[in-house]
Amino acid sequence: MPWQKQKPLFIVFEGGEGSGKTTQTTLLFQRLKRLGRQVKYNDEPGSTSAGFKIRNILLGSQGELDPLSEFLLFESDRSLDYKQNIIPFLQGGFDIIQDRNFGSTFAYQGYGRGLIKTHEKIMKIVDETVRQKYYPDIIFLLDGNPAQLMRRIKKATSFEKEKIAFHNLVRKGFLSQARADRKHWIILDATKSQQTLHEKIWQTVSGLF
């Protein structure tokens, strides 16, 4: 029998390239669905029709975009996603299980591209405006050494082709956010097995029902 529906959950998975976050997002989505909960799988960028076009620009730019333009495109995609997917589904009682959110933007564009040094205030104002009052209940960060995790990647995107120094900065950005907000962020060892990670994630999520 499905569990009694309670407050919808908003759960986000974050991590660098090759961290396995998409796998864990999928596993949790499938498990919640099997239990009879109303649940939507969502990812960034590209979860809307216009957002998919933005995604193609971002992933195929080959270094043509400056950091601020890149940031604003990601936020444009997020604005569409919140208005068309996240807010309506949460208001409709659905759980949202999300692959990437604002944490990635601050890690990649903020730390990786260096915007956190020059445009931190603008980044926060824009992102908070886009997300409104909707903050994730939990953000799982799958953390690991980028040099080790990226060996898992078979086909590289423009971000995955960046030098290891960039990915080290991205990792620093993720960890900085997680350590500053231990109420919402949970750091997990991305080198553990898929099943070990999933069960650890499930222990936390099942405690929210």
Coordinates of C-alpha atoms in Angstrom, one line a residue:
M1 CA 0.0 0.0 0.0
P2 CA 1.4 3.4 -0.9
W3 CA 2.5 5.6 2.0
Q4 CA 0.4 8.5 3.1
K5 CA 1.2 11.5 1.0
Q6 CA 2.8 14.3 3.1
K7 CA 4.6 17.5 2.2
P8 CA 6.2 17.0 -1.2
L9 CA 10.0 16.6 -1.1
F10 CA 12.5 18.7 -3.1
I11 CA 15.7 16.7 -3.3
V12 CA 18.8 17.7 -5.4
F13 CA 21.9 15.8 -6.4
E14 CA 25.1 17.7 -7.0
G15 CA 28.6 16.8 -8.0
G16 CA 31.4 17.1 -10.5
E17 CA 31.8 15.2 -13.8
G18 CA 31.8 11.5 -13.4
S19 CA 30.5 11.6 -9.8
G20 CA 27.5 9.4 -10.4
K21 CA 24.9 11.9 -9.4
T22 CA 22.6 11.1 -12.4
T23 CA 22.6 7.5 -11.5
Q24 CA 21.7 8.3 -7.9
T25 CA 19.0 10.7 -9.0
T26 CA 17.5 8.0 -11.1
L27 CA 17.7 5.3 -8.4
L28 CA 15.9 7.5 -5.9
F29 CA 13.3 8.6 -8.4
Q30 CA 12.5 4.9 -9.2
R31 CA 12.3 3.9 -5.6
L32 CA 9.9 6.6 -4.7
K33 CA 7.8 5.8 -7.7
R34 CA 7.6 2.1 -6.7
L35 CA 6.3 3.2 -3.3
G36 CA 3.4 5.0 -5.0
R37 CA 4.5 8.5 -4.4
Q38 CA 3.8 11.2 -7.0
V39 CA 7.3 12.1 -8.2
K40 CA 8.9 14.0 -11.0
Y41 CA 12.5 13.5 -12.3
N42 CA 14.0 16.8 -13.3
D43 CA 17.5 17.9 -14.5
E44 CA 19.4 21.0 -15.5
P45 CA 19.9 22.4 -18.0
G46 CA 17.3 21.6 -20.6
S47 CA 14.1 20.5 -18.9
T48 CA 11.9 22.8 -20.9
S49 CA 11.6 23.3 -24.7
A50 CA 13.4 26.6 -24.6
G51 CA 15.7 25.3 -22.0
F52 CA 16.8 22.5 -24.3
K53 CA 18.0 25.1 -26.8
I54 CA 19.9 26.9 -24.1
R55 CA 21.5 23.6 -23.1
N56 CA 22.7 23.1 -26.7
I57 CA 24.3 26.6 -26.6
L58 CA 26.0 25.9 -23.3
L59 CA 27.3 22.5 -24.0
G60 CA 28.4 23.3 -27.6
S61 CA 29.9 26.7 -27.1
Q62 CA 33.5 25.5 -27.2
G63 CA 34.8 28.5 -25.1
E64 CA 32.9 31.2 -27.0
L65 CA 30.9 32.3 -23.9
D66 CA 32.4 34.6 -21.3
P67 CA 31.8 33.5 -17.7
L68 CA 29.0 36.1 -17.0
S69 CA 27.1 35.1 -20.2
E70 CA 27.4 31.5 -19.3
F71 CA 26.0 32.2 -15.8
L72 CA 23.1 34.2 -17.2
L73 CA 22.2 31.4 -19.6
F74 CA 22.1 28.8 -16.8
E75 CA 19.9 31.1 -14.8
S76 CA 17.6 31.7 -17.8
D77 CA 17.3 28.0 -18.1
R78 CA 16.6 27.7 -14.3
S79 CA 14.0 30.4 -14.5
L80 CA 12.1 28.5 -17.1
D81 CA 12.5 25.3 -15.2
Y82 CA 11.1 26.7 -12.0
K83 CA 8.1 28.3 -13.7
Q84 CA 7.2 25.4 -15.9
N85 CA 8.2 22.4 -13.8
I86 CA 9.5 22.8 -10.2
I87 CA 6.9 25.2 -8.8
P88 CA 3.8 23.7 -10.5
F89 CA 4.7 20.2 -9.5
L90 CA 5.6 21.0 -5.9
Q91 CA 2.4 22.9 -5.6
G92 CA 0.6 19.9 -7.1
G93 CA 2.0 17.6 -4.4
F94 CA 4.7 16.0 -6.4
D95 CA 8.2 15.2 -5.1
I96 CA 10.9 16.7 -7.2
I97 CA 14.1 14.7 -7.6
Q98 CA 16.6 16.9 -9.4
D99 CA 19.9 16.4 -11.1
R100 CA 21.8 19.7 -10.6
N101 CA 20.5 23.0 -9.3
F102 CA 22.0 26.3 -8.1
G103 CA 24.9 24.5 -6.4
S104 CA 26.3 23.6 -9.8
T105 CA 26.1 27.2 -11.0
F106 CA 28.0 28.5 -8.1
A107 CA 30.6 25.7 -8.3
Y108 CA 31.1 25.9 -12.1
Q109 CA 30.6 29.5 -12.9
G110 CA 31.3 30.9 -9.5
Y111 CA 34.5 29.0 -8.6
G112 CA 35.5 27.3 -11.8
R113 CA 35.1 30.5 -13.9
G114 CA 36.0 32.9 -11.1
L115 CA 32.8 34.9 -11.0
I116 CA 32.5 34.4 -7.2
K117 CA 35.4 36.9 -6.9
T118 CA 33.9 39.6 -9.0
H119 CA 30.1 39.1 -9.2
E120 CA 29.1 37.1 -6.1
K121 CA 26.5 39.6 -5.0
I122 CA 24.9 39.7 -8.5
M123 CA 25.0 35.9 -8.7
K124 CA 23.1 35.6 -5.4
I125 CA 20.5 38.2 -6.3
V126 CA 19.8 36.7 -9.7
D127 CA 19.6 33.1 -8.4
E128 CA 17.5 33.9 -5.4
T129 CA 15.1 35.8 -7.6
V130 CA 14.8 32.9 -10.0
R131 CA 14.3 30.3 -7.3
Q132 CA 11.9 32.5 -5.3
K133 CA 11.2 30.7 -1.9
Y134 CA 11.7 27.2 -3.2
Y135 CA 14.8 25.8 -1.6
P136 CA 15.7 22.0 -1.6
D137 CA 15.0 20.0 1.5
I138 CA 18.2 18.1 0.9
I139 CA 21.2 18.5 -1.4
F140 CA 23.3 15.4 -1.8
L141 CA 26.8 16.2 -2.9
L142 CA 28.7 13.3 -4.5
D143 CA 32.3 14.3 -3.8
G144 CA 35.6 12.8 -5.0
N145 CA 38.9 13.6 -6.6
P146 CA 38.1 14.9 -10.1
A147 CA 41.1 13.1 -11.6
Q148 CA 39.8 9.8 -10.3
L149 CA 36.1 10.4 -11.1
M150 CA 36.6 11.7 -14.6
R151 CA 38.1 8.3 -15.6
R152 CA 34.5 7.1 -15.7
I153 CA 33.5 9.4 -18.5
K154 CA 33.2 7.9 -21.9
K155 CA 32.1 10.9 -24.0
A156 CA 33.1 14.3 -22.9
T157 CA 31.1 17.5 -23.2
S158 CA 32.7 21.0 -23.3
F159 CA 32.8 21.2 -19.5
E160 CA 34.3 17.7 -19.2
K161 CA 37.1 18.7 -21.6
E162 CA 38.2 21.5 -19.2
K163 CA 41.6 21.1 -17.6
I164 CA 41.9 19.3 -14.2
A165 CA 42.6 22.7 -12.5
F166 CA 39.1 23.8 -13.5
H167 CA 37.5 20.7 -12.0
N168 CA 39.5 21.1 -8.8
L169 CA 38.1 24.6 -8.5
V170 CA 34.6 23.3 -9.1
R171 CA 35.1 20.7 -6.4
K172 CA 36.2 23.5 -4.0
G173 CA 33.1 25.4 -4.9
F174 CA 30.8 22.5 -4.1
L175 CA 32.5 21.7 -0.8
S176 CA 32.5 25.4 0.2
Q177 CA 28.7 25.5 -0.2
A178 CA 28.1 22.2 1.6
R179 CA 30.2 23.2 4.6
A180 CA 28.5 26.6 4.8
D181 CA 25.0 25.0 5.0
R182 CA 25.2 21.7 6.8
K183 CA 21.4 21.8 7.5
H184 CA 20.6 21.1 3.8
W185 CA 23.8 19.7 2.2
I186 CA 25.0 16.1 2.8
I187 CA 28.5 15.2 1.5
L188 CA 28.9 11.6 0.2
D189 CA 31.9 9.7 -1.0
A190 CA 31.4 9.3 -4.7
T191 CA 33.9 6.5 -5.0
K192 CA 31.6 4.1 -3.0
S193 CA 29.5 1.6 -4.9
Q194 CA 26.2 2.6 -6.5
Q195 CA 24.2 0.5 -4.1
T196 CA 26.1 1.6 -1.0
L197 CA 25.5 5.2 -1.9
H198 CA 21.8 4.6 -2.7
E199 CA 21.1 2.9 0.6
K200 CA 22.8 5.8 2.5
I201 CA 20.7 8.3 0.5
W202 CA 17.6 6.3 1.2
Q203 CA 18.2 6.2 5.0
T204 CA 18.1 10.0 4.9
V205 CA 15.2 10.4 2.5
S206 CA 13.0 7.8 4.2
G207 CA 13.4 9.7 7.4
L208 CA 11.5 12.7 5.9
F209 CA 8.2 10.9 5.5

